[in-house]
Amino acid sequence: MSDDAPYLIDQAGRKFPLVEPITTMGRSAQCNVFIPDHHASRHHCEIQWDGDTCTLTDLGSANGTSVNGRRVTTPHTLRDGDEIAIASAVFIFHDPASTLRNVHLPLLVVDAATGEIWINRQPISLSPKEQALFDLLYQNKGRPCSKQDIAQAVWPEYQAEVYDYQIESLVKRVREKIETDPSNPRLILTVHGRGYKIVG
């Protein structure tokens, strides 16, 4: 396990590295993290690692998944030190590289009253389509938006299909305006198989 890879640690001090794209947790022996408690569902929840953040999703379990004492009902972006409770099992999430990543995260400020966007204290100007994409991602901050979500929000006038290259080109243009290094995006992340999300 890499020294800066995120991991879970249980009450017995056992470490469970989160280096796979998806780590499953539950009562099934097929899960990456096995929980031998009949109150846990066979496939209880999963944690998706996109190389930058870990997102926990409850898989419709009967008794729910809690983070820091609150039941998770939507995908939840984990933070270093979060406590995850599944039935009688308790895990602490650790992300050794979180401090390093946060240092390099551009400062994003959005003025709710005027809609103005500031990156590292510099105002950013977006075209109407770029603004529509940014607004969608910002309103769903921390949660992936699918290409279908983006197509409906940005091109509502299109009755025909919106092509992937149009969405990818739009994302690229917005990244060029708000990322300090567009080739290594820190604010708008690609969530493989699920779309895009904004963090920060």
PDB file of N, CA, C and O in Angstrom, residues 92-131:
ATOM      1  N   ILE A  92     -12.644   4.117  10.868  1.00  0.00           N
ATOM      2  CA  ILE A  92     -12.193   5.500  10.733  1.00  0.00           C
ATOM      3  C   ILE A  92     -11.509   5.625   9.378  1.00  0.00           C
ATOM      4  O   ILE A  92     -10.645   4.809   9.033  1.00  0.00           O
ATOM      5  N   PHE A  93     -11.928   6.632   8.611  1.00  0.00           N
ATOM      6  CA  PHE A  93     -11.330   6.882   7.296  1.00  0.00           C
ATOM      7  C   PHE A  93     -10.111   7.772   7.457  1.00  0.00           C
ATOM      8  O   PHE A  93     -10.164   8.797   8.140  1.00  0.00           O
ATOM      9  N   HIS A  94      -9.012   7.367   6.845  1.00  0.00           N
ATOM     10  CA  HIS A  94      -7.787   8.165   6.875  1.00  0.00           C
ATOM     11  C   HIS A  94      -7.310   8.424   5.449  1.00  0.00           C
ATOM     12  O   HIS A  94      -7.277   7.505   4.621  1.00  0.00           O
ATOM     13  N   ASP A  95      -6.948   9.664   5.181  1.00  0.00           N
ATOM     14  CA  ASP A  95      -6.409  10.057   3.884  1.00  0.00           C
ATOM     15  C   ASP A  95      -5.110  10.812   4.146  1.00  0.00           C
ATOM     16  O   ASP A  95      -5.122  12.027   4.344  1.00  0.00           O
ATOM     17  N   PRO A  96      -3.975  10.111   4.173  1.00  0.00           N
ATOM     18  CA  PRO A  96      -2.698  10.745   4.523  1.00  0.00           C
ATOM     19  C   PRO A  96      -2.319  11.914   3.624  1.00  0.00           C
ATOM     20  O   PRO A  96      -1.600  12.817   4.052  1.00  0.00           O
ATOM     21  N   ALA A  97      -2.801  11.903   2.369  1.00  0.00           N
ATOM     22  CA  ALA A  97      -2.405  12.955   1.427  1.00  0.00           C
ATOM     23  C   ALA A  97      -3.376  14.130   1.405  1.00  0.00           C
ATOM     24  O   ALA A  97      -3.217  15.040   0.605  1.00  0.00           O
ATOM     25  N   SER A  98      -4.393  14.120   2.287  1.00  0.00           N
ATOM     26  CA  SER A  98      -5.417  15.166   2.215  1.00  0.00           C
ATOM     27  C   SER A  98      -4.833  16.547   2.430  1.00  0.00           C
ATOM     28  O   SER A  98      -5.193  17.498   1.739  1.00  0.00           O
ATOM     29  N   THR A  99      -3.918  16.696   3.366  1.00  0.00           N
ATOM     30  CA  THR A  99      -3.314  18.004   3.629  1.00  0.00           C
ATOM     31  C   THR A  99      -2.525  18.479   2.420  1.00  0.00           C
ATOM     32  O   THR A  99      -2.618  19.634   2.005  1.00  0.00           O
ATOM     33  N   LEU A 100      -1.777  17.570   1.819  1.00  0.00           N
ATOM     34  CA  LEU A 100      -0.985  17.920   0.636  1.00  0.00           C
ATOM     35  C   LEU A 100      -1.885  18.354  -0.503  1.00  0.00           C
ATOM     36  O   LEU A 100      -1.636  19.363  -1.158  1.00  0.00           O
ATOM     37  N   ARG A 101      -2.993  17.613  -0.721  1.00  0.00           N
ATOM     38  CA  ARG A 101      -3.882  17.959  -1.820  1.00  0.00           C
ATOM     39  C   ARG A 101      -4.560  19.300  -1.573  1.00  0.00           C
ATOM     40  O   ARG A 101      -4.711  20.111  -2.471  1.00  0.00           O
ATOM     41  N   ASN A 102      -4.962  19.541  -0.333  1.00  0.00           N
ATOM     42  CA  ASN A 102      -5.672  20.788  -0.039  1.00  0.00           C
ATOM     43  C   ASN A 102      -4.791  22.012  -0.245  1.00  0.00           C
ATOM     44  O   ASN A 102      -5.261  23.072  -0.606  1.00  0.00           O
ATOM     45  N   VAL A 103      -3.487  21.852  -0.032  1.00  0.00           N
ATOM     46  CA  VAL A 103      -2.571  22.966  -0.225  1.00  0.00           C
ATOM     47  C   VAL A 103      -2.600  23.433  -1.675  1.00  0.00           C
ATOM     48  O   VAL A 103      -2.485  24.617  -1.968  1.00  0.00           O
ATOM     49  N   HIS A 104      -2.757  22.484  -2.595  1.00  0.00           N
ATOM     50  CA  HIS A 104      -2.690  22.805  -4.018  1.00  0.00           C
ATOM     51  C   HIS A 104      -4.064  23.062  -4.647  1.00  0.00           C
ATOM     52  O   HIS A 104      -4.151  23.287  -5.838  1.00  0.00           O
ATOM     53  N   LEU A 105      -5.126  23.017  -3.845  1.00  0.00           N
ATOM     54  CA  LEU A 105      -6.467  23.227  -4.390  1.00  0.00           C
ATOM     55  C   LEU A 105      -6.695  24.714  -4.610  1.00  0.00           C
ATOM     56  O   LEU A 105      -6.535  25.506  -3.685  1.00  0.00           O
ATOM     57  N   PRO A 106      -7.040  25.125  -5.831  1.00  0.00           N
ATOM     58  CA  PRO A 106      -7.285  26.555  -6.070  1.00  0.00           C
ATOM     59  C   PRO A 106      -8.418  27.070  -5.186  1.00  0.00           C
ATOM     60  O   PRO A 106      -9.353  26.338  -4.860  1.00  0.00           O
ATOM     61  N   LEU A 107      -8.332  28.329  -4.791  1.00  0.00           N
ATOM     62  CA  LEU A 107      -9.358  28.943  -3.963  1.00  0.00           C
ATOM     63  C   LEU A 107     -10.526  29.371  -4.851  1.00  0.00           C
ATOM     64  O   LEU A 107     -10.392  30.269  -5.679  1.00  0.00           O
ATOM     65  N   LEU A 108     -11.657  28.704  -4.679  1.00  0.00           N
ATOM     66  CA  LEU A 108     -12.858  28.982  -5.464  1.00  0.00           C
ATOM     67  C   LEU A 108     -13.866  29.714  -4.596  1.00  0.00           C
ATOM     68  O   LEU A 108     -14.217  29.246  -3.512  1.00  0.00           O
ATOM     69  N   VAL A 109     -14.318  30.880  -5.067  1.00  0.00           N
ATOM     70  CA  VAL A 109     -15.348  31.648  -4.364  1.00  0.00           C
ATOM     71  C   VAL A 109     -16.446  31.983  -5.362  1.00  0.00           C
ATOM     72  O   VAL A 109     -16.169  32.497  -6.452  1.00  0.00           O
ATOM     73  N   VAL A 110     -17.689  31.683  -4.991  1.00  0.00           N
ATOM     74  CA  VAL A 110     -18.844  32.013  -5.826  1.00  0.00           C
ATOM     75  C   VAL A 110     -19.752  32.935  -5.032  1.00  0.00           C
ATOM     76  O   VAL A 110     -20.177  32.600  -3.924  1.00  0.00           O
ATOM     77  N   ASP A 111     -20.033  34.111  -5.583  1.00  0.00           N
ATOM     78  CA  ASP A 111     -20.919  35.082  -4.949  1.00  0.00           C
ATOM     79  C   ASP A 111     -22.362  34.685  -5.261  1.00  0.00           C
ATOM     80  O   ASP A 111     -22.808  34.764  -6.407  1.00  0.00           O
ATOM     81  N   ALA A 112     -23.069  34.226  -4.240  1.00  0.00           N
ATOM     82  CA  ALA A 112     -24.437  33.737  -4.449  1.00  0.00           C
ATOM     83  C   ALA A 112     -25.364  34.828  -4.959  1.00  0.00           C
ATOM     84  O   ALA A 112     -26.312  34.556  -5.699  1.00  0.00           O
ATOM     85  N   ALA A 113     -25.112  36.075  -4.565  1.00  0.00           N
ATOM     86  CA  ALA A 113     -26.001  37.176  -4.958  1.00  0.00           C
ATOM     87  C   ALA A 113     -25.812  37.573  -6.418  1.00  0.00           C
ATOM     88  O   ALA A 113     -26.784  37.801  -7.148  1.00  0.00           O
ATOM     89  N   THR A 114     -24.567  37.647  -6.866  1.00  0.00           N
ATOM     90  CA  THR A 114     -24.289  38.141  -8.221  1.00  0.00           C
ATOM     91  C   THR A 114     -23.949  37.024  -9.206  1.00  0.00           C
ATOM     92  O   THR A 114     -23.979  37.239 -10.412  1.00  0.00           O
ATOM     93  N   GLY A 115     -23.601  35.828  -8.684  1.00  0.00           N
ATOM     94  CA  GLY A 115     -23.182  34.743  -9.557  1.00  0.00           C
ATOM     95  C   GLY A 115     -21.734  34.851 -10.015  1.00  0.00           C
ATOM     96  O   GLY A 115     -21.269  34.031 -10.804  1.00  0.00           O
ATOM     97  N   GLU A 116     -21.007  35.851  -9.514  1.00  0.00           N
ATOM     98  CA  GLU A 116     -19.611  36.027  -9.913  1.00  0.00           C
ATOM     99  C   GLU A 116     -18.752  34.897  -9.365  1.00  0.00           C
ATOM    100  O   GLU A 116     -18.973  34.408  -8.256  1.00  0.00           O
ATOM    101  N   ILE A 117     -17.761  34.497 -10.181  1.00  0.00           N
ATOM    102  CA  ILE A 117     -16.851  33.410  -9.821  1.00  0.00           C
ATOM    103  C   ILE A 117     -15.449  33.985  -9.680  1.00  0.00           C
ATOM    104  O   ILE A 117     -14.979  34.735 -10.548  1.00  0.00           O
ATOM    105  N   TRP A 118     -14.785  33.632  -8.594  1.00  0.00           N
ATOM    106  CA  TRP A 118     -13.420  34.091  -8.350  1.00  0.00           C
ATOM    107  C   TRP A 118     -12.539  32.874  -8.105  1.00  0.00           C
ATOM    108  O   TRP A 118     -12.889  31.975  -7.345  1.00  0.00           O
ATOM    109  N   ILE A 119     -11.396  32.829  -8.795  1.00  0.00           N
ATOM    110  CA  ILE A 119     -10.403  31.782  -8.588  1.00  0.00           C
ATOM    111  C   ILE A 119      -9.119  32.457  -8.121  1.00  0.00           C
ATOM    112  O   ILE A 119      -8.572  33.309  -8.828  1.00  0.00           O
ATOM    113  N   ASN A 120      -8.651  32.051  -6.936  1.00  0.00           N
ATOM    114  CA  ASN A 120      -7.445  32.667  -6.365  1.00  0.00           C
ATOM    115  C   ASN A 120      -7.522  34.196  -6.411  1.00  0.00           C
ATOM    116  O   ASN A 120      -6.584  34.877  -6.803  1.00  0.00           O
ATOM    117  N   ARG A 121      -8.722  34.692  -6.035  1.00  0.00           N
ATOM    118  CA  ARG A 121      -9.000  36.132  -5.921  1.00  0.00           C
ATOM    119  C   ARG A 121      -9.032  36.861  -7.265  1.00  0.00           C
ATOM    120  O   ARG A 121      -9.008  38.084  -7.307  1.00  0.00           O
ATOM    121  N   GLN A 122      -9.109  36.114  -8.363  1.00  0.00           N
ATOM    122  CA  GLN A 122      -9.219  36.726  -9.684  1.00  0.00           C
ATOM    123  C   GLN A 122     -10.595  36.401 -10.272  1.00  0.00           C
ATOM    124  O   GLN A 122     -11.014  35.243 -10.263  1.00  0.00           O
ATOM    125  N   PRO A 123     -11.329  37.409 -10.798  1.00  0.00           N
ATOM    126  CA  PRO A 123     -12.646  37.142 -11.376  1.00  0.00           C
ATOM    127  C   PRO A 123     -12.530  36.323 -12.665  1.00  0.00           C
ATOM    128  O   PRO A 123     -11.599  36.501 -13.446  1.00  0.00           O
ATOM    129  N   ILE A 124     -13.496  35.442 -12.871  1.00  0.00           N
ATOM    130  CA  ILE A 124     -13.521  34.570 -14.042  1.00  0.00           C
ATOM    131  C   ILE A 124     -14.775  34.865 -14.856  1.00  0.00           C
ATOM    132  O   ILE A 124     -15.871  34.997 -14.288  1.00  0.00           O
ATOM    133  N   SER A 125     -14.630  34.968 -16.169  1.00  0.00           N
ATOM    134  CA  SER A 125     -15.768  35.218 -17.054  1.00  0.00           C
ATOM    135  C   SER A 125     -16.054  33.964 -17.872  1.00  0.00           C
ATOM    136  O   SER A 125     -15.155  33.421 -18.527  1.00  0.00           O
ATOM    137  N   LEU A 126     -17.298  33.503 -17.835  1.00  0.00           N
ATOM    138  CA  LEU A 126     -17.707  32.301 -18.567  1.00  0.00           C
ATOM    139  C   LEU A 126     -18.773  32.648 -19.602  1.00  0.00           C
ATOM    140  O   LEU A 126     -19.586  33.550 -19.391  1.00  0.00           O
ATOM    141  N   SER A 127     -18.772  31.895 -20.706  1.00  0.00           N
ATOM    142  CA  SER A 127     -19.837  32.029 -21.705  1.00  0.00           C
ATOM    143  C   SER A 127     -21.122  31.439 -21.124  1.00  0.00           C
ATOM    144  O   SER A 127     -21.088  30.736 -20.111  1.00  0.00           O
ATOM    145  N   PRO A 128     -22.278  31.689 -21.743  1.00  0.00           N
ATOM    146  CA  PRO A 128     -23.532  31.136 -21.205  1.00  0.00           C
ATOM    147  C   PRO A 128     -23.511  29.609 -21.045  1.00  0.00           C
ATOM    148  O   PRO A 128     -23.991  29.094 -20.027  1.00  0.00           O
ATOM    149  N   LYS A 129     -22.977  28.882 -22.030  1.00  0.00           N
ATOM    150  CA  LYS A 129     -22.927  27.425 -21.926  1.00  0.00           C
ATOM    151  C   LYS A 129     -21.950  27.001 -20.831  1.00  0.00           C
ATOM    152  O   LYS A 129     -22.209  26.066 -20.061  1.00  0.00           O
ATOM    153  N   GLU A 130     -20.806  27.675 -20.753  1.00  0.00           N
ATOM    154  CA  GLU A 130     -19.829  27.372 -19.705  1.00  0.00           C
ATOM    155  C   GLU A 130     -20.429  27.647 -18.332  1.00  0.00           C
ATOM    156  O   GLU A 130     -20.235  26.869 -17.394  1.00  0.00           O
ATOM    157  N   GLN A 131     -21.178  28.750 -18.230  1.00  0.00           N
ATOM    158  CA  GLN A 131     -21.819  29.102 -16.961  1.00  0.00           C
ATOM    159  C   GLN A 131     -22.856  28.057 -16.564  1.00  0.00           C
ATOM    160  O   GLN A 131     -22.970  27.686 -15.391  1.00  0.00           O
TER     161      GLN A 131
END
